[in-house]
PDB file of C-alpha atoms in Angstrom:
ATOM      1  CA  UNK A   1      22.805  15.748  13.302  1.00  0.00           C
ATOM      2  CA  UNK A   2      22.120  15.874  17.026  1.00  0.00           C
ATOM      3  CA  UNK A   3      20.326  12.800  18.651  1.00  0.00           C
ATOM      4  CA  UNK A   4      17.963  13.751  21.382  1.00  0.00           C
ATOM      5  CA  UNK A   5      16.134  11.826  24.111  1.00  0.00           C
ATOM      6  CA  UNK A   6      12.696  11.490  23.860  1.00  0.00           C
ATOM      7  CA  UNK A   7      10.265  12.876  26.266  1.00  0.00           C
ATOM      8  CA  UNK A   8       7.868  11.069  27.666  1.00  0.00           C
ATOM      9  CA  UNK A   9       5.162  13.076  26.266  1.00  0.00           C
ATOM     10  CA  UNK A  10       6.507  11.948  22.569  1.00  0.00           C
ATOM     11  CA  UNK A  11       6.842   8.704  23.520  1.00  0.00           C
ATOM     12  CA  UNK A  12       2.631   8.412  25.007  1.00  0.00           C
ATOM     13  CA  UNK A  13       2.209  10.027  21.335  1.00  0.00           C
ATOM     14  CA  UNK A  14       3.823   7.768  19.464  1.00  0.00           C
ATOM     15  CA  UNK A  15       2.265   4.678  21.260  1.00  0.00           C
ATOM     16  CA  UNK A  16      -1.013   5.731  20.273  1.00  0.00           C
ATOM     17  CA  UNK A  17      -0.068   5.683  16.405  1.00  0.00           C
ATOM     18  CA  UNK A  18      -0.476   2.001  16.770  1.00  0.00           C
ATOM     19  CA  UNK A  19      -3.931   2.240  16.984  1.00  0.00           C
ATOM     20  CA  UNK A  20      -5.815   2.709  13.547  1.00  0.00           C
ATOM     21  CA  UNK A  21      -8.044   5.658  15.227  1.00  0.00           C
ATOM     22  CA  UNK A  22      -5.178   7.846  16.291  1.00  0.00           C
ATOM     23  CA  UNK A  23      -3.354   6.991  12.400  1.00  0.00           C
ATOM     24  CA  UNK A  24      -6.632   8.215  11.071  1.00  0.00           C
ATOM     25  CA  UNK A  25      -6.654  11.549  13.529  1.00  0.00           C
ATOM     26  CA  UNK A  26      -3.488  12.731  13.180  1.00  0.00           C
ATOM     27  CA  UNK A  27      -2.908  11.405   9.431  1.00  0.00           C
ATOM     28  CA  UNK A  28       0.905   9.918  10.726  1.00  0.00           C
ATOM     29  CA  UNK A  29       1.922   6.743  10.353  1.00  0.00           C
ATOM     30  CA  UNK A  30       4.772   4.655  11.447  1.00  0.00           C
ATOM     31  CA  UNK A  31       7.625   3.177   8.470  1.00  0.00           C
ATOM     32  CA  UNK A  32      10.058   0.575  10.237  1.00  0.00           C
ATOM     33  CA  UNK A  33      13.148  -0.974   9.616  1.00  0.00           C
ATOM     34  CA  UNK A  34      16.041  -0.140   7.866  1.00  0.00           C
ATOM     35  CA  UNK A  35      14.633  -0.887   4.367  1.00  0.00           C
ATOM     36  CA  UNK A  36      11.164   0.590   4.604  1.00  0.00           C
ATOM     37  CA  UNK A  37      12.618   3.741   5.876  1.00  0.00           C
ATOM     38  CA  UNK A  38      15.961   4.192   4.087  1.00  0.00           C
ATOM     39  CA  UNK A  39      13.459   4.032   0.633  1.00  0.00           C
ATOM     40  CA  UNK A  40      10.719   6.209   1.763  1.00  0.00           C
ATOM     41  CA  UNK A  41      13.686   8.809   2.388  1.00  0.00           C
ATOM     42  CA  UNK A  42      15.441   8.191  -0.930  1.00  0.00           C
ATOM     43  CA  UNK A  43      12.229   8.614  -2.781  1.00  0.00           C
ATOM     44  CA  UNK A  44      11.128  12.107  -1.047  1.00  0.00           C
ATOM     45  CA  UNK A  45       7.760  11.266  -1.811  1.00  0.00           C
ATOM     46  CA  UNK A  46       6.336  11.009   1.835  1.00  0.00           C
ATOM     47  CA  UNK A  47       6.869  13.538   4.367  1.00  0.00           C
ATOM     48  CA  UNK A  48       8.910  12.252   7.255  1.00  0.00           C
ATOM     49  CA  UNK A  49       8.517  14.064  10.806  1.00  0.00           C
ATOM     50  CA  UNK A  50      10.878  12.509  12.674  1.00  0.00           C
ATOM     51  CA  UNK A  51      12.693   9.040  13.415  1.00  0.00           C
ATOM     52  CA  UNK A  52      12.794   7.009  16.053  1.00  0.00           C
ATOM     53  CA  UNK A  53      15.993   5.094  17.194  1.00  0.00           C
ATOM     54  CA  UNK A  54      16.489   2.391  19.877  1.00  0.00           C
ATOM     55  CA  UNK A  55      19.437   3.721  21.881  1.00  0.00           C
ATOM     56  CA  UNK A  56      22.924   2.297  20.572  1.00  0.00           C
ATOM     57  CA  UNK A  57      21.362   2.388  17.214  1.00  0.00           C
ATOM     58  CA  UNK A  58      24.223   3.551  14.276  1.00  0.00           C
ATOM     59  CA  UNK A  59      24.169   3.442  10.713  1.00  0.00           C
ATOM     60  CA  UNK A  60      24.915   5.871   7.847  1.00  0.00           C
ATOM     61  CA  UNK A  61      21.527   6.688   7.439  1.00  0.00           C
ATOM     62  CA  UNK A  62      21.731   8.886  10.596  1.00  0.00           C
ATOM     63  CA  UNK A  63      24.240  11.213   8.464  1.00  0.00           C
ATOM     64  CA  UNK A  64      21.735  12.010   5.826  1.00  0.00           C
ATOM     65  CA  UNK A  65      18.769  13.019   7.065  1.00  0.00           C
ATOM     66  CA  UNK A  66      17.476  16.493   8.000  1.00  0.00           C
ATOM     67  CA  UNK A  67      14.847  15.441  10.391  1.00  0.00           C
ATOM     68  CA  UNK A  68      14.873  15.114  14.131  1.00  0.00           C
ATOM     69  CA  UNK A  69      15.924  12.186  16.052  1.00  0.00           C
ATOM     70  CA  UNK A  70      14.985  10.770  18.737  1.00  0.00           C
ATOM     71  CA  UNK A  71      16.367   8.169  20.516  1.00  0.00           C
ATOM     72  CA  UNK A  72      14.429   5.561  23.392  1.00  0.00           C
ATOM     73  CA  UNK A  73      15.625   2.670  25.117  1.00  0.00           C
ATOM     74  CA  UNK A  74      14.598  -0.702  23.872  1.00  0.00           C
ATOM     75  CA  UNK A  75      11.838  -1.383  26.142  1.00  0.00           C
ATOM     76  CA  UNK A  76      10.092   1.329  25.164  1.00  0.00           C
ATOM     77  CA  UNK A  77      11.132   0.771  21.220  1.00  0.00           C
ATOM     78  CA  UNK A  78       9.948  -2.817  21.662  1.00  0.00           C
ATOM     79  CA  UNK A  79       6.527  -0.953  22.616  1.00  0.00           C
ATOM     80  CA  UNK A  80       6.091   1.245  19.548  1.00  0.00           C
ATOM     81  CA  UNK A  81       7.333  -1.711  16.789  1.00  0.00           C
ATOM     82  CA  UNK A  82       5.148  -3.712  15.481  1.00  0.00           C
ATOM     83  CA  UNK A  83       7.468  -6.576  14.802  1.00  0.00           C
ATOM     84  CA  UNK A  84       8.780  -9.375  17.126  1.00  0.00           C
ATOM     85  CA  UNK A  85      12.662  -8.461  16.298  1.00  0.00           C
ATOM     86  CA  UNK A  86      12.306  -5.066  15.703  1.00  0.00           C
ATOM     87  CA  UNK A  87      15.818  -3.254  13.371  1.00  0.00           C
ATOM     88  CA  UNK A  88      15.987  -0.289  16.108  1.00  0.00           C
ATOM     89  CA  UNK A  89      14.254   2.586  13.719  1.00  0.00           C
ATOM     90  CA  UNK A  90      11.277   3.892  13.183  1.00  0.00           C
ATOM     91  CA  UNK A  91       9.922   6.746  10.688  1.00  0.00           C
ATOM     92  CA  UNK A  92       7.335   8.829  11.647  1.00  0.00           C
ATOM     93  CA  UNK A  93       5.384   9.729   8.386  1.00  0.00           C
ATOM     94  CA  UNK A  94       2.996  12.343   7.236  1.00  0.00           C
ATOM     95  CA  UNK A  95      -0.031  10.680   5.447  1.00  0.00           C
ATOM     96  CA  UNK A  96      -0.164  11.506   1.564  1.00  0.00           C
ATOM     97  CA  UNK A  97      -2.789  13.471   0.256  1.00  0.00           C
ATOM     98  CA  UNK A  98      -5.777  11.531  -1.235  1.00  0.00           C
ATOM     99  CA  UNK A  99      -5.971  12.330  -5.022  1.00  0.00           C
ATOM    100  CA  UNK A 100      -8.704  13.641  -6.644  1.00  0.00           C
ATOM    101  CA  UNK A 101     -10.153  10.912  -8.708  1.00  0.00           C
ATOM    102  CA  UNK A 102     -11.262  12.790 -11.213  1.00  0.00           C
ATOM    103  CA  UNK A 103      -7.823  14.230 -11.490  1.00  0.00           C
ATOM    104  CA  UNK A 104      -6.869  10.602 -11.948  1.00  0.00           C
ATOM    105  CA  UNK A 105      -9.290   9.336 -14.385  1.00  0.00           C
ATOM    106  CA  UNK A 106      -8.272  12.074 -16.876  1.00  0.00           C
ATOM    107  CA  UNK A 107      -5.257  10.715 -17.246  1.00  0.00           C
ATOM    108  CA  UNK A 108      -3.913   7.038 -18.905  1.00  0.00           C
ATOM    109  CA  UNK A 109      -2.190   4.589 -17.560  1.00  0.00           C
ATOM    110  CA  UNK A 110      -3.110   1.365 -15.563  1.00  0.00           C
ATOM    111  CA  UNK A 111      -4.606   1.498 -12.636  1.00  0.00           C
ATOM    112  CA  UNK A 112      -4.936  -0.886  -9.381  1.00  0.00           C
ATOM    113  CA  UNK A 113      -8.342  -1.340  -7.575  1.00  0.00           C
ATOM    114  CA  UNK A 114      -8.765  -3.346  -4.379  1.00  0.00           C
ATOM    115  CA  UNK A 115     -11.782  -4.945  -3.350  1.00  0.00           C
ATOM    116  CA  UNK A 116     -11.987  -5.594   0.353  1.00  0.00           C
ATOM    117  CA  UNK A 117      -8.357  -6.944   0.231  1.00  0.00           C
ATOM    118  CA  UNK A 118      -7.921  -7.787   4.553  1.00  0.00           C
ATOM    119  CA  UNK A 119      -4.595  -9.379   4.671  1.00  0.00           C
ATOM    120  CA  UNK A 120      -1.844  -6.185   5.476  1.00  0.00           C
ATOM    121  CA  UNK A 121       1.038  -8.439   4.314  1.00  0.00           C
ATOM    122  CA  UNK A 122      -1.014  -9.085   1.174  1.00  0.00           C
ATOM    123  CA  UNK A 123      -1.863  -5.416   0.402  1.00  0.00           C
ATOM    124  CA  UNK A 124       1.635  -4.257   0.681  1.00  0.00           C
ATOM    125  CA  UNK A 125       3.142  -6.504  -1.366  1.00  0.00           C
ATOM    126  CA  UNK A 126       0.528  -5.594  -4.320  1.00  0.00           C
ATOM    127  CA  UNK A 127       1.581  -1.967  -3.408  1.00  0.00           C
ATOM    128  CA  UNK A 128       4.928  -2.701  -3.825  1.00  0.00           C
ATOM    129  CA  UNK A 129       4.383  -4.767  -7.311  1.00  0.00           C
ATOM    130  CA  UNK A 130       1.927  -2.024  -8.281  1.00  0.00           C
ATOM    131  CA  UNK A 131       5.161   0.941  -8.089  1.00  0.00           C
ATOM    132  CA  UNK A 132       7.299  -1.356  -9.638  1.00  0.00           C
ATOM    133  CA  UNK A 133       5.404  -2.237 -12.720  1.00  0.00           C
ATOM    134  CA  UNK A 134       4.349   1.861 -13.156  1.00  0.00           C
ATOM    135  CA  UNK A 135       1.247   2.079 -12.109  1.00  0.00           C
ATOM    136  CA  UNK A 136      -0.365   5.388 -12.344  1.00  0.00           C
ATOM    137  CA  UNK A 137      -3.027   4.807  -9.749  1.00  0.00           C
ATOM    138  CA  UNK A 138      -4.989   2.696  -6.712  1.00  0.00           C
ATOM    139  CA  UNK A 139      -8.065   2.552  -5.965  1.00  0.00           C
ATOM    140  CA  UNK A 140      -8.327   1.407  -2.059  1.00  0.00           C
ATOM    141  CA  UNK A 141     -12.094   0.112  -2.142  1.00  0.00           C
ATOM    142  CA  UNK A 142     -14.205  -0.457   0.582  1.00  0.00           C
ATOM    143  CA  UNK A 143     -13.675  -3.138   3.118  1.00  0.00           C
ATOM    144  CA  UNK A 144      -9.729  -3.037   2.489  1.00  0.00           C
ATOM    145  CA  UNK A 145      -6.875  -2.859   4.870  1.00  0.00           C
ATOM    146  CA  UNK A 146      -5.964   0.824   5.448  1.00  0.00           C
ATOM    147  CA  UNK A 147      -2.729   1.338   3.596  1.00  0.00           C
ATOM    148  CA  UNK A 148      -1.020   3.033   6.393  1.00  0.00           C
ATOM    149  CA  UNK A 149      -1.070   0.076   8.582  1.00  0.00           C
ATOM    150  CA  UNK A 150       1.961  -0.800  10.386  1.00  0.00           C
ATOM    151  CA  UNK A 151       2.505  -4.274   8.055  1.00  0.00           C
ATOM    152  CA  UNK A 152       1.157  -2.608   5.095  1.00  0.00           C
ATOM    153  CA  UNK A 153       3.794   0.191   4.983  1.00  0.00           C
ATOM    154  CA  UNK A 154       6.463  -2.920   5.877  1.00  0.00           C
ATOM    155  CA  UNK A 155       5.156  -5.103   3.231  1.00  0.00           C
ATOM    156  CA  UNK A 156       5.260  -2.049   1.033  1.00  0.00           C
ATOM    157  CA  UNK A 157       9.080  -2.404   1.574  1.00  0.00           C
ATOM    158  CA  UNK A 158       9.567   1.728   0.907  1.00  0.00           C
ATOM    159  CA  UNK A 159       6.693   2.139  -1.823  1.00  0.00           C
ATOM    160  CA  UNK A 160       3.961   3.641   0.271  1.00  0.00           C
ATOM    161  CA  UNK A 161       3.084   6.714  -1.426  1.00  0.00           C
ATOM    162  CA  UNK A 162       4.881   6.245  -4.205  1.00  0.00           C
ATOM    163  CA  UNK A 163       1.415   5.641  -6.076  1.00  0.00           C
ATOM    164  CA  UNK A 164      -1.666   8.563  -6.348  1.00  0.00           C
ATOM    165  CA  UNK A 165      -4.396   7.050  -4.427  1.00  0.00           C
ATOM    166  CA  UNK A 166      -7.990   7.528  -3.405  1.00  0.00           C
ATOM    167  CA  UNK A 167     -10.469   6.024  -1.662  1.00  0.00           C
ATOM    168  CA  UNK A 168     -13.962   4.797  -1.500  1.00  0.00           C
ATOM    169  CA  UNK A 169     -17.256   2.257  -2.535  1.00  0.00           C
ATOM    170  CA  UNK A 170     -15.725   0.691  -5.487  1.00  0.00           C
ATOM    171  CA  UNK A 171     -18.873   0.893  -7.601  1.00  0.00           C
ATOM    172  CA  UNK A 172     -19.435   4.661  -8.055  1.00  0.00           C
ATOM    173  CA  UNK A 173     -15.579   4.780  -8.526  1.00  0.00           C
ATOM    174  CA  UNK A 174     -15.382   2.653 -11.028  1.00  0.00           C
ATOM    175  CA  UNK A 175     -18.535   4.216 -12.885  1.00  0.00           C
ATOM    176  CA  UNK A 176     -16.865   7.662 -12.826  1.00  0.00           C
ATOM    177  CA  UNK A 177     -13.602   6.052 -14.429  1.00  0.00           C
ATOM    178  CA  UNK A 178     -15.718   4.648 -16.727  1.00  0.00           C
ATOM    179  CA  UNK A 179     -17.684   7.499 -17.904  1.00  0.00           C
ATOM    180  CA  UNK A 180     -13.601   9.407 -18.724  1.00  0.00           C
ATOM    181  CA  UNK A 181     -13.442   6.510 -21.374  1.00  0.00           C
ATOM    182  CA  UNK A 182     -11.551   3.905 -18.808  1.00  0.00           C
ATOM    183  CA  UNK A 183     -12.071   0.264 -19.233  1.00  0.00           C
ATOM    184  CA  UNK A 184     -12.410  -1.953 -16.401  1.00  0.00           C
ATOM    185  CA  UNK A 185     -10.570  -5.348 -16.162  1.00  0.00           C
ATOM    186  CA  UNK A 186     -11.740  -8.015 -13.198  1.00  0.00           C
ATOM    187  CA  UNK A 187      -9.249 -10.663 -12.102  1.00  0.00           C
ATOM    188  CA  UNK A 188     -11.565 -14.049 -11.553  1.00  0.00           C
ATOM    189  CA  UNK A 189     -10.801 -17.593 -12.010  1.00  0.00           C
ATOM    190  CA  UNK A 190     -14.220 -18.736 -13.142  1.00  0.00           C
ATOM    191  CA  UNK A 191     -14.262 -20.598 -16.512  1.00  0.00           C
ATOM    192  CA  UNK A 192     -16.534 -17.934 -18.120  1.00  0.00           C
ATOM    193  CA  UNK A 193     -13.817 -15.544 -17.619  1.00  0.00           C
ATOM    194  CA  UNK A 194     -11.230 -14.624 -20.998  1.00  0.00           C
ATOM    195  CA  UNK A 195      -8.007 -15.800 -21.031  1.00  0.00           C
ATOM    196  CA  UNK A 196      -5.563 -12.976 -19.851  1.00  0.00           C
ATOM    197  CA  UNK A 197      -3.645 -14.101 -22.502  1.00  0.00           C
ATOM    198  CA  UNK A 198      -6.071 -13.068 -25.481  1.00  0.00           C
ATOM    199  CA  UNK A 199      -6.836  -9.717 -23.569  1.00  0.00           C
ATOM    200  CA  UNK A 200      -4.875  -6.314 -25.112  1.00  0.00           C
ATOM    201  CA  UNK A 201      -5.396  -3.784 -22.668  1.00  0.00           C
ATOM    202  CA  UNK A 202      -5.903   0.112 -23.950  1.00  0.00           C
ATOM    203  CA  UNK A 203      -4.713   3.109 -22.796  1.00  0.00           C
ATOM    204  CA  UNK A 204      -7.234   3.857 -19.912  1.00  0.00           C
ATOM    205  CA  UNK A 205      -7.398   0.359 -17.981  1.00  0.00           C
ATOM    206  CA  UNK A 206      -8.203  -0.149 -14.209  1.00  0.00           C
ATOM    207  CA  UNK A 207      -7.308  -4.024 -13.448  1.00  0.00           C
ATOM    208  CA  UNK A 208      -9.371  -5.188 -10.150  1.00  0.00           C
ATOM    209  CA  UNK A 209      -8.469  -7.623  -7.476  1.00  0.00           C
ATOM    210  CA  UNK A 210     -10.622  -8.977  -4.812  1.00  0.00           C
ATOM    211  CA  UNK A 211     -10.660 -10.458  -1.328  1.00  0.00           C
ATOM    212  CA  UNK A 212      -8.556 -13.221  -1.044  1.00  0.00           C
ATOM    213  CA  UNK A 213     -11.494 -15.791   0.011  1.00  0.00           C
ATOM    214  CA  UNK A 214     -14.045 -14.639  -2.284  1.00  0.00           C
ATOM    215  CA  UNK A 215     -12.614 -12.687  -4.997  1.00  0.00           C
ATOM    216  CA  UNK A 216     -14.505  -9.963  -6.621  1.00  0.00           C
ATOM    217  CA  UNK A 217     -17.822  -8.460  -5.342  1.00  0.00           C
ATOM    218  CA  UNK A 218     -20.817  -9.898  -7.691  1.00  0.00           C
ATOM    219  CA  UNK A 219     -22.218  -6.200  -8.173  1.00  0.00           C
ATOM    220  CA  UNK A 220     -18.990  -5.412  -9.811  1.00  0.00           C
ATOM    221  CA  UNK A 221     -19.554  -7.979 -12.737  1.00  0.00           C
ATOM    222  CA  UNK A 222     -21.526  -5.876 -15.950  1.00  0.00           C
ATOM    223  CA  UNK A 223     -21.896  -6.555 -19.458  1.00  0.00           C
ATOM    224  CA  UNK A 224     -19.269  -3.532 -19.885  1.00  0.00           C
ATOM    225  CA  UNK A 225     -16.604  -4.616 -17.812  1.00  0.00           C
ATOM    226  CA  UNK A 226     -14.457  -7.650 -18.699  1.00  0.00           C
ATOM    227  CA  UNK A 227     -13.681 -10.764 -15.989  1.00  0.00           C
ATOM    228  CA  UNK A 228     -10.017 -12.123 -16.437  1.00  0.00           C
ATOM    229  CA  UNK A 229      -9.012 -15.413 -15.995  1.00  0.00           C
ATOM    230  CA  UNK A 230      -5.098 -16.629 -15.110  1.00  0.00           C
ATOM    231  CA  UNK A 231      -4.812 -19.846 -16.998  1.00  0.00           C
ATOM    232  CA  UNK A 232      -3.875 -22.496 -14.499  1.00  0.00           C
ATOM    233  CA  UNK A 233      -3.763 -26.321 -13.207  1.00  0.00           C
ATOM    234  CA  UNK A 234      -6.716 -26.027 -10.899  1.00  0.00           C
ATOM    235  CA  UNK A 235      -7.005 -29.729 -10.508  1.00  0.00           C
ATOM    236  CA  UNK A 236      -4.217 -29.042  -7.697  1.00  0.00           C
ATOM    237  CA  UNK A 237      -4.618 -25.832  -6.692  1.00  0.00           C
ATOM    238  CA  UNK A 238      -8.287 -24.261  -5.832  1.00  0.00           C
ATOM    239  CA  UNK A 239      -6.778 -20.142  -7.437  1.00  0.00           C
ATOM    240  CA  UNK A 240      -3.907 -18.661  -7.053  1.00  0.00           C
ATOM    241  CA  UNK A 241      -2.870 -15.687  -4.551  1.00  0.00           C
ATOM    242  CA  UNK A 242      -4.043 -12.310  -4.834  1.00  0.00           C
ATOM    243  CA  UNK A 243      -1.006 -11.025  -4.672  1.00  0.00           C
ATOM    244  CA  UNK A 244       0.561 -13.248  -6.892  1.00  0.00           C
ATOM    245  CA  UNK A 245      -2.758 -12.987  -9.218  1.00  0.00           C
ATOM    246  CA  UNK A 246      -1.976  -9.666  -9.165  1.00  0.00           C
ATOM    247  CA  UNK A 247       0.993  -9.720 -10.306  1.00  0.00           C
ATOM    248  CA  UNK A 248       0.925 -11.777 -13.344  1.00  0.00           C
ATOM    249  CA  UNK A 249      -1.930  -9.047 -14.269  1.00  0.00           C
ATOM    250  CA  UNK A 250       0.405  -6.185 -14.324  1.00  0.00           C
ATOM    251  CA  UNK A 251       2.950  -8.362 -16.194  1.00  0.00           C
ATOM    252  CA  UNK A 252       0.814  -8.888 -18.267  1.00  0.00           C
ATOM    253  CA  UNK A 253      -0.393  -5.313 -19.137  1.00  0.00           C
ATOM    254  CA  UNK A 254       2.628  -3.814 -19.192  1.00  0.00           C
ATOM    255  CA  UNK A 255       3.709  -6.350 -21.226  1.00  0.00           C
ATOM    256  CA  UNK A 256       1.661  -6.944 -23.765  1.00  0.00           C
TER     257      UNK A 256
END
């Protein structure tokens, strides 16, 4: 494994992947630190183009890789990371394919669908809990973070692409699941809502989380579709976090 210097070319590249309109052109994305990266490697999933290094940077890592390096001095690492004490690498990734989501609803499984969820940190981390409980899909509504965002893929802590996801307006998503024989779960902390707890999920179940100041989109709600509520002391605390919310959902269903 040879490292090389990068050019300056690369490196005027590379600074415009933090911008979400150069992600979205080139479909690349940036993984760091040591974590993020080692995992995204391990799991082979995503395709990685090349890493970045601040100069002096060692570790083992280096030794198993078959991608080009590239190393920079730290000024100009500083400049590409999107953290305040950056770890000295960087992965340059190869956006995942969309799925088809008609591919995806005829299969089973659980699936995660995001309603205009804005925080990154939040999204990863529901990413992350998503991979780890098996779930089969995501649904990245509209109004969401996109999940190639610098703290998204960090939050993700290696998971990004681990999951088949697609994208778009929730509502005629969620119809076309429903028509493959999918039933359609809404996480909301209203009274009215059924206690998760005397909910048995089916095969075909897509559980849905909304934006972390006003939950779920109203047009969402039908008769068909059934609105979950986390039992709770809300005399102390207004509703839980989404991400948290989320994940006593997927305990729950995988669970049960």
């Amino acid at each position: 494994m040879t490292i090389k210097p990068a050019s300056n070319n690369q490196l005027k590249n590379w600074k415009k992947l933090r911008m979400s309109k150069y992600r979205k052109k080139e479909k690349l994305f940036f993984a760091e630190g040591f974590r993020c990266v080692e995992q995204i490697i391990e799991n082979g999933i995503v395709s990685v183009d090349e890493l970045v290094i601040e100069e002096g940077f060692r570790d083992d890592i280096l030794k198993r890789i078959s991608v080009p390096v590239y190393s920079v001095p730290k000024n100009e690492f500083s400049e590409l990371a999107d953290t305040d004490s950056p770890q000295g690498i960087l992965a340059v990734c190869r956006e995942p394919e969309e799925a088809d989501p008609d591919v995806m609803a005829n299969k089973s499984g659980l699936i995660v669908a995001f309603d205009a969820i804005q925080d990154p940190g939040n999204l990863g981390t529901m990413i992350r809990t998503a991979a780890w409980f098996g779930a089969a899909g995501l649904i990245y509504g509209a109004g969401t973070v996109q999940p190639f965002h610098p703290k998204v893929v960090r939050s993700t802590a290696g998971a990004t692409g681990a999951i088949p996801f697609t994208k778009g307006d929730p509502g005629p998503v969620l119809n076309r699941f429903e028509k493959q024989g999918w039933k359609v779960c809404l996480l909301d902390g209203s009274e009215t809502s059924v206690n998760i707890q005397s909910y048995s999920p089916g095969e075909k179940t897509v559980l849905v989380i909304g934006n972390e100041g006003s939950g779920i989109s109203r047009e969402l709600f039908t008769p068909e579709r059934t609105a979950l509520r986390i039992p709770g002391n809300s005399r102390h605390v207004e509703s839980l976090n989404a991400a948290v919310a989320l994940s006593i959902g997927l305990y729950h269903f995988t669970n049960d």
